[in-house]
PDB file of C-alpha atoms in Angstrom:
ATOM      1  CA  MET A   8       9.374 -41.693  -8.339  1.00 78.00           C
ATOM      2  CA  THR A   9      13.111 -41.394  -8.398  1.00 87.00           C
ATOM      3  CA  LEU A  10      15.303 -38.424  -7.701  1.00 87.00           C
ATOM      4  CA  GLU A  11      16.421 -38.545 -11.342  1.00 89.00           C
ATOM      5  CA  PHE A  12      12.780 -38.148 -12.489  1.00 87.00           C
ATOM      6  CA  TRP A  13      12.241 -35.125 -10.252  1.00 86.00           C
ATOM      7  CA  SER A  14      15.502 -33.575 -11.403  1.00 90.00           C
ATOM      8  CA  THR A  15      14.489 -34.014 -15.059  1.00 90.00           C
ATOM      9  CA  PHE A  16      10.984 -32.716 -14.335  1.00 87.00           C
ATOM     10  CA  ALA A  17      12.426 -29.626 -12.609  1.00 90.00           C
ATOM     11  CA  SER A  18      14.770 -28.992 -15.541  1.00 92.00           C
ATOM     12  CA  VAL A  19      11.926 -29.273 -18.069  1.00 91.00           C
ATOM     13  CA  ALA A  20       9.659 -27.061 -15.964  1.00 91.00           C
ATOM     14  CA  THR A  21      12.418 -24.462 -15.608  1.00 92.00           C
ATOM     15  CA  PHE A  22      12.974 -24.520 -19.362  1.00 90.00           C
ATOM     16  CA  LEU A  23       9.244 -24.026 -20.012  1.00 90.00           C
ATOM     17  CA  VAL A  24       9.039 -21.103 -17.573  1.00 91.00           C
ATOM     18  CA  ILE A  25      12.067 -19.446 -19.180  1.00 92.00           C
ATOM     19  CA  ALA A  26      10.665 -20.049 -22.688  1.00 90.00           C
ATOM     20  CA  VAL A  27       7.253 -18.605 -21.792  1.00 90.00           C
ATOM     21  CA  THR A  28       8.935 -15.617 -20.118  1.00 91.00           C
ATOM     22  CA  ALA A  29      11.107 -15.022 -23.211  1.00 90.00           C
ATOM     23  CA  ILE A  30       8.088 -15.168 -25.517  1.00 90.00           C
ATOM     24  CA  ALA A  31       6.182 -12.743 -23.278  1.00 89.00           C
ATOM     25  CA  ALA A  32       9.192 -10.403 -23.278  1.00 88.00           C
ATOM     26  CA  LEU A  33       9.385 -10.474 -27.095  1.00 89.00           C
ATOM     27  CA  VAL A  34       5.673  -9.684 -27.374  1.00 87.00           C
ATOM     28  CA  GLN A  35       6.066  -6.849 -24.888  1.00 88.00           C
ATOM     29  CA  LEU A  36       9.081  -5.461 -26.771  1.00 85.00           C
ATOM     30  CA  ARG A  37       7.074  -5.527 -29.979  1.00 83.00           C
ATOM     31  CA  HIS A  38       4.271  -3.542 -28.330  1.00 81.00           C
ATOM     32  CA  ILE A  39       6.757  -1.050 -26.874  1.00 81.00           C
ATOM     33  CA  ARG A  40       8.380  -0.585 -30.291  1.00 78.00           C
ATOM     34  CA  ARG A  41       5.002   0.032 -31.947  1.00 80.00           C
ATOM     35  CA  ALA A  42       4.062   2.495 -29.200  1.00 82.00           C
ATOM     36  CA  ASN A  43       7.350   4.356 -29.705  1.00 80.00           C
ATOM     37  CA  GLN A  44       6.810   4.449 -33.467  1.00 80.00           C
ATOM     38  CA  LEU A  45       3.290   5.781 -32.946  1.00 81.00           C
ATOM     39  CA  ALA A  46       4.599   8.490 -30.634  1.00 84.00           C
ATOM     40  CA  GLY A  47       7.221   9.455 -33.237  1.00 81.00           C
ATOM     41  CA  LEU A  48       4.643   9.524 -36.007  1.00 83.00           C
ATOM     42  CA  GLN A  49       2.267  11.634 -33.931  1.00 86.00           C
ATOM     43  CA  SER A  50       5.018  14.140 -33.124  1.00 87.00           C
ATOM     44  CA  ILE A  51       5.806  14.474 -36.839  1.00 88.00           C
ATOM     45  CA  PHE A  52       2.192  15.170 -37.731  1.00 87.00           C
ATOM     46  CA  VAL A  53       1.845  17.667 -34.872  1.00 89.00           C
ATOM     47  CA  MET A  54       4.970  19.436 -36.119  1.00 89.00           C
ATOM     48  CA  LEU A  55       3.660  19.522 -39.696  1.00 89.00           C
ATOM     49  CA  GLN A  56       0.469  21.199 -38.457  1.00 91.00           C
ATOM     50  CA  ASP A  57       2.363  23.916 -36.560  1.00 93.00           C
ATOM     51  CA  PRO A  58       1.332  27.362 -37.870  1.00 93.00           C
ATOM     52  CA  GLY A  59       4.952  28.273 -38.661  1.00 94.00           C
ATOM     53  CA  VAL A  60       5.392  25.133 -40.726  1.00 95.00           C
ATOM     54  CA  ARG A  61       2.056  25.698 -42.459  1.00 95.00           C
ATOM     55  CA  GLU A  62       3.257  29.195 -43.396  1.00 96.00           C
ATOM     56  CA  LEU A  63       6.476  27.692 -44.746  1.00 96.00           C
ATOM     57  CA  VAL A  64       4.462  25.134 -46.736  1.00 96.00           C
ATOM     58  CA  ASN A  65       2.372  27.918 -48.243  1.00 97.00           C
ATOM     59  CA  TYR A  66       5.549  29.793 -49.224  1.00 98.00           C
ATOM     60  CA  VAL A  67       6.902  26.677 -50.965  1.00 98.00           C
ATOM     61  CA  ARG A  68       3.576  26.006 -52.690  1.00 97.00           C
ATOM     62  CA  HIS A  69       2.863  29.544 -53.868  1.00 98.00           C
ATOM     63  CA  ASP A  70       6.037  31.673 -53.967  1.00 98.00           C
ATOM     64  CA  LEU A  71       9.120  29.495 -54.425  1.00 98.00           C
ATOM     65  CA  ALA A  72       8.728  28.801 -58.156  1.00 97.00           C
ATOM     66  CA  GLU A  73       8.654  32.509 -58.947  1.00 98.00           C
ATOM     67  CA  ARG A  74      11.627  33.209 -56.669  1.00 97.00           C
ATOM     68  CA  MET A  75      13.597  30.448 -58.401  1.00 98.00           C
ATOM     69  CA  THR A  76      13.457  32.478 -61.651  1.00 98.00           C
ATOM     70  CA  ASP A  77      15.762  35.081 -60.044  1.00 97.00           C
ATOM     71  CA  PRO A  78      19.420  34.175 -60.765  1.00 97.00           C
ATOM     72  CA  SER A  79      20.655  35.870 -57.583  1.00 97.00           C
ATOM     73  CA  PHE A  80      18.147  33.866 -55.528  1.00 97.00           C
ATOM     74  CA  ARG A  81      19.394  30.641 -57.128  1.00 97.00           C
ATOM     75  CA  GLU A  82      22.999  31.664 -56.555  1.00 97.00           C
ATOM     76  CA  GLY A  83      22.203  32.157 -52.861  1.00 97.00           C
ATOM     77  CA  LEU A  84      21.380  28.448 -52.657  1.00 97.00           C
ATOM     78  CA  ARG A  85      25.017  27.690 -53.509  1.00 96.00           C
ATOM     79  CA  ALA A  86      26.377  29.797 -50.642  1.00 96.00           C
ATOM     80  CA  ILE A  87      28.002  28.127 -47.664  1.00 94.00           C
ATOM     81  CA  PRO A  88      26.178  28.541 -45.404  1.00 95.00           C
ATOM     82  CA  VAL A  89      22.864  29.247 -47.095  1.00 96.00           C
ATOM     83  CA  ASP A  90      21.172  32.332 -45.658  1.00 97.00           C
ATOM     84  CA  ARG A  91      18.023  30.770 -44.227  1.00 96.00           C
ATOM     85  CA  ARG A  92      16.405  34.209 -43.876  1.00 96.00           C
ATOM     86  CA  ARG A  93      16.501  34.462 -47.657  1.00 96.00           C
ATOM     87  CA  HIS A  94      15.922  30.729 -48.260  1.00 97.00           C
ATOM     88  CA  PRO A  95      13.321  29.482 -45.775  1.00 97.00           C
ATOM     89  CA  GLU A  96      12.462  26.646 -48.195  1.00 98.00           C
ATOM     90  CA  TYR A  97      15.460  24.787 -46.791  1.00 97.00           C
ATOM     91  CA  PHE A  98      13.676  24.533 -43.431  1.00 97.00           C
ATOM     92  CA  LEU A  99      11.017  22.363 -45.085  1.00 97.00           C
ATOM     93  CA  CYS A 100      13.815  20.357 -46.703  1.00 98.00           C
ATOM     94  CA  ASP A 101      15.292  19.895 -43.226  1.00 97.00           C
ATOM     95  CA  ILE A 102      11.978  18.633 -41.856  1.00 96.00           C
ATOM     96  CA  TYR A 103      11.564  16.026 -44.580  1.00 97.00           C
ATOM     97  CA  ASN A 104      15.253  15.132 -44.374  1.00 98.00           C
ATOM     98  CA  HIS A 105      14.818  14.358 -40.657  1.00 96.00           C
ATOM     99  CA  ILE A 106      11.651  12.378 -41.322  1.00 96.00           C
ATOM    100  CA  GLY A 107      13.504  10.451 -44.023  1.00 97.00           C
ATOM    101  CA  SER A 108      16.257   9.654 -41.548  1.00 96.00           C
ATOM    102  CA  PHE A 109      13.752   8.418 -38.950  1.00 93.00           C
ATOM    103  CA  VAL A 110      11.977   6.223 -41.504  1.00 95.00           C
ATOM    104  CA  ARG A 111      15.204   4.954 -43.043  1.00 95.00           C
ATOM    105  CA  SER A 112      16.605   3.951 -39.655  1.00 92.00           C
ATOM    106  CA  GLY A 113      13.386   2.158 -38.692  1.00 89.00           C
ATOM    107  CA  LEU A 114      12.406   4.564 -35.919  1.00 88.00           C
ATOM    108  CA  ILE A 115       9.188   5.168 -37.838  1.00 91.00           C
ATOM    109  CA  ASP A 116       7.548   2.403 -39.842  1.00 91.00           C
ATOM    110  CA  GLU A 117       7.853   3.209 -43.549  1.00 94.00           C
ATOM    111  CA  SER A 118       4.580   1.644 -44.648  1.00 91.00           C
ATOM    112  CA  VAL A 119       2.572   3.385 -41.926  1.00 91.00           C
ATOM    113  CA  TYR A 120       4.190   6.752 -42.655  1.00 93.00           C
ATOM    114  CA  LEU A 121       3.829   6.534 -46.432  1.00 95.00           C
ATOM    115  CA  GLN A 122       0.257   5.268 -46.212  1.00 93.00           C
ATOM    116  CA  THR A 123      -0.520   8.588 -44.560  1.00 91.00           C
ATOM    117  CA  ASP A 124       1.857  11.115 -46.115  1.00 94.00           C
ATOM    118  CA  TRP A 125       2.978   9.780 -49.520  1.00 96.00           C
ATOM    119  CA  TYR A 126       1.271  12.616 -51.353  1.00 96.00           C
ATOM    120  CA  ASN A 127       2.987  15.402 -49.387  1.00 96.00           C
ATOM    121  CA  VAL A 128       6.421  13.801 -49.609  1.00 97.00           C
ATOM    122  CA  SER A 129       6.061  13.488 -53.372  1.00 97.00           C
ATOM    123  CA  LEU A 130       4.594  16.985 -53.769  1.00 98.00           C
ATOM    124  CA  TYR A 131       7.229  18.775 -51.688  1.00 98.00           C
ATOM    125  CA  TRP A 132      10.073  16.874 -53.315  1.00 98.00           C
ATOM    126  CA  GLU A 133       8.859  18.080 -56.715  1.00 98.00           C
ATOM    127  CA  LEU A 134       8.382  21.657 -55.470  1.00 98.00           C
ATOM    128  CA  LEU A 135      11.792  21.730 -53.765  1.00 98.00           C
ATOM    129  CA  ARG A 136      13.816  19.665 -56.239  1.00 98.00           C
ATOM    130  CA  ASP A 137      15.293  22.646 -58.131  1.00 98.00           C
ATOM    131  CA  ALA A 138      16.311  24.396 -54.903  1.00 98.00           C
ATOM    132  CA  ILE A 139      17.966  21.218 -53.637  1.00 98.00           C
ATOM    133  CA  GLU A 140      19.701  20.641 -56.964  1.00 97.00           C
ATOM    134  CA  GLU A 141      21.033  24.184 -56.918  1.00 97.00           C
ATOM    135  CA  GLY A 142      22.439  23.700 -53.431  1.00 97.00           C
ATOM    136  CA  ARG A 143      24.058  20.413 -54.386  1.00 97.00           C
ATOM    137  CA  HIS A 144      26.477  22.283 -56.647  1.00 96.00           C
ATOM    138  CA  THR A 145      28.431  23.144 -53.494  1.00 97.00           C
ATOM    139  CA  ARG A 146      27.086  20.481 -51.069  1.00 95.00           C
ATOM    140  CA  PRO A 147      26.533  17.308 -53.139  1.00 95.00           C
ATOM    141  CA  PHE A 148      24.945  15.202 -50.409  1.00 95.00           C
ATOM    142  CA  THR A 149      22.485  17.742 -49.055  1.00 96.00           C
ATOM    143  CA  PHE A 150      19.055  16.368 -48.149  1.00 98.00           C
ATOM    144  CA  GLU A 151      19.820  12.776 -49.149  1.00 98.00           C
ATOM    145  CA  ASN A 152      17.331  11.377 -46.638  1.00 98.00           C
ATOM    146  CA  PHE A 153      14.605  13.579 -48.122  1.00 98.00           C
ATOM    147  CA  GLU A 154      15.527  12.280 -51.575  1.00 98.00           C
ATOM    148  CA  TRP A 155      15.442   8.695 -50.285  1.00 98.00           C
ATOM    149  CA  LEU A 156      12.032   9.296 -48.708  1.00 98.00           C
ATOM    150  CA  ALA A 157      10.739  10.800 -51.961  1.00 98.00           C
ATOM    151  CA  ALA A 158      12.029   7.765 -53.890  1.00 98.00           C
ATOM    152  CA  ARG A 159      10.227   5.484 -51.429  1.00 98.00           C
ATOM    153  CA  ALA A 160       7.054   7.579 -51.806  1.00 98.00           C
ATOM    154  CA  GLN A 161       7.318   7.229 -55.588  1.00 97.00           C
ATOM    155  CA  ARG A 162       7.668   3.481 -55.199  1.00 97.00           C
ATOM    156  CA  TRP A 163       4.617   3.474 -52.882  1.00 96.00           C
ATOM    157  CA  ILE A 164       2.632   5.339 -55.568  1.00 95.00           C
ATOM    158  CA  GLU A 165       3.695   2.813 -58.216  1.00 96.00           C
ATOM    159  CA  GLU A 166       2.738  -0.100 -55.962  1.00 95.00           C
ATOM    160  CA  HIS A 167      -0.683   1.442 -55.210  1.00 93.00           C
ATOM    161  CA  PRO A 168      -1.832   2.900 -58.560  1.00 91.00           C
ATOM    162  CA  ARG A 169      -5.468   2.681 -57.451  1.00 86.00           C
ATOM    163  CA  GLY A 170      -4.891   3.889 -53.908  1.00 88.00           C
ATOM    164  CA  ASP A 171      -4.695   1.843 -50.749  1.00 88.00           C
ATOM    165  CA  TYR A 172      -8.359   1.458 -49.830  1.00 90.00           C
ATOM    166  CA  PRO A 173      -8.919  -2.027 -48.370  1.00 90.00           C
ATOM    167  CA  ALA A 174     -10.188  -4.480 -50.975  1.00 87.00           C
ATOM    168  CA  GLY A 175     -13.703  -5.701 -50.355  1.00 87.00           C
ATOM    169  CA  GLU A 176     -14.639  -2.781 -48.118  1.00 91.00           C
ATOM    170  CA  ALA A 177     -17.633  -0.674 -49.113  1.00 91.00           C
ATOM    171  CA  ARG A 178     -16.822   2.888 -50.098  1.00 89.00           C
ATOM    172  CA  MET A 179     -18.725   5.866 -48.783  1.00 91.00           C
ATOM    173  CA  MET A 180     -18.381   7.802 -52.057  1.00 86.00           C
ATOM    174  CA  GLY A 181     -18.729   5.033 -54.608  1.00 71.00           C
ATOM    175  CA  ALA A 182     -16.023   3.931 -56.984  1.00 62.00           C
ATOM    176  CA  ALA A 183     -13.098   6.203 -57.714  1.00 57.00           C
ATOM    177  CA  ALA A 184     -13.171   8.131 -60.979  1.00 51.00           C
ATOM    178  CA  SER A 185     -10.541   5.855 -62.530  1.00 48.00           C
ATOM    179  CA  ASP A 186     -12.545   2.662 -61.837  1.00 46.00           C
TER     180      ASP A 186
END
């Protein structure tokens, strides 16, 4: 065998080693990205279960609508800055605005997040919409990432009108009421 053959063989072998190494690196990067997304998703769900956040959620669910009937309360939402002691609902807006930013930038996978939390995003957007709209009189771009996330949740709902239960899998509770 000639020196030219061995030189060609070495070049091809080097190329194959580099190609296999590159493929392995891409696979590893994909796993690292998924692990990072999982960690981000877990931290969001831990935060949403925090007792302080749960108390805030209960305030938004049970007290905010009545408070929004008070003109002075609504006017306080237009203040710059908003008094968060009087308007704690904006803390929940902040949380979902941050989540929306993480999802929008790809730090958290949209389909995985919405598969789990579409209902809450949609619910809290509806409960907080008037408060956000009031604040946008003086700060027009407030909570845009929350709005974007709510729009994506609405789209998820429209794309899954019968839920997201895997087709062909047996149900534990029988068919859904709308079946």
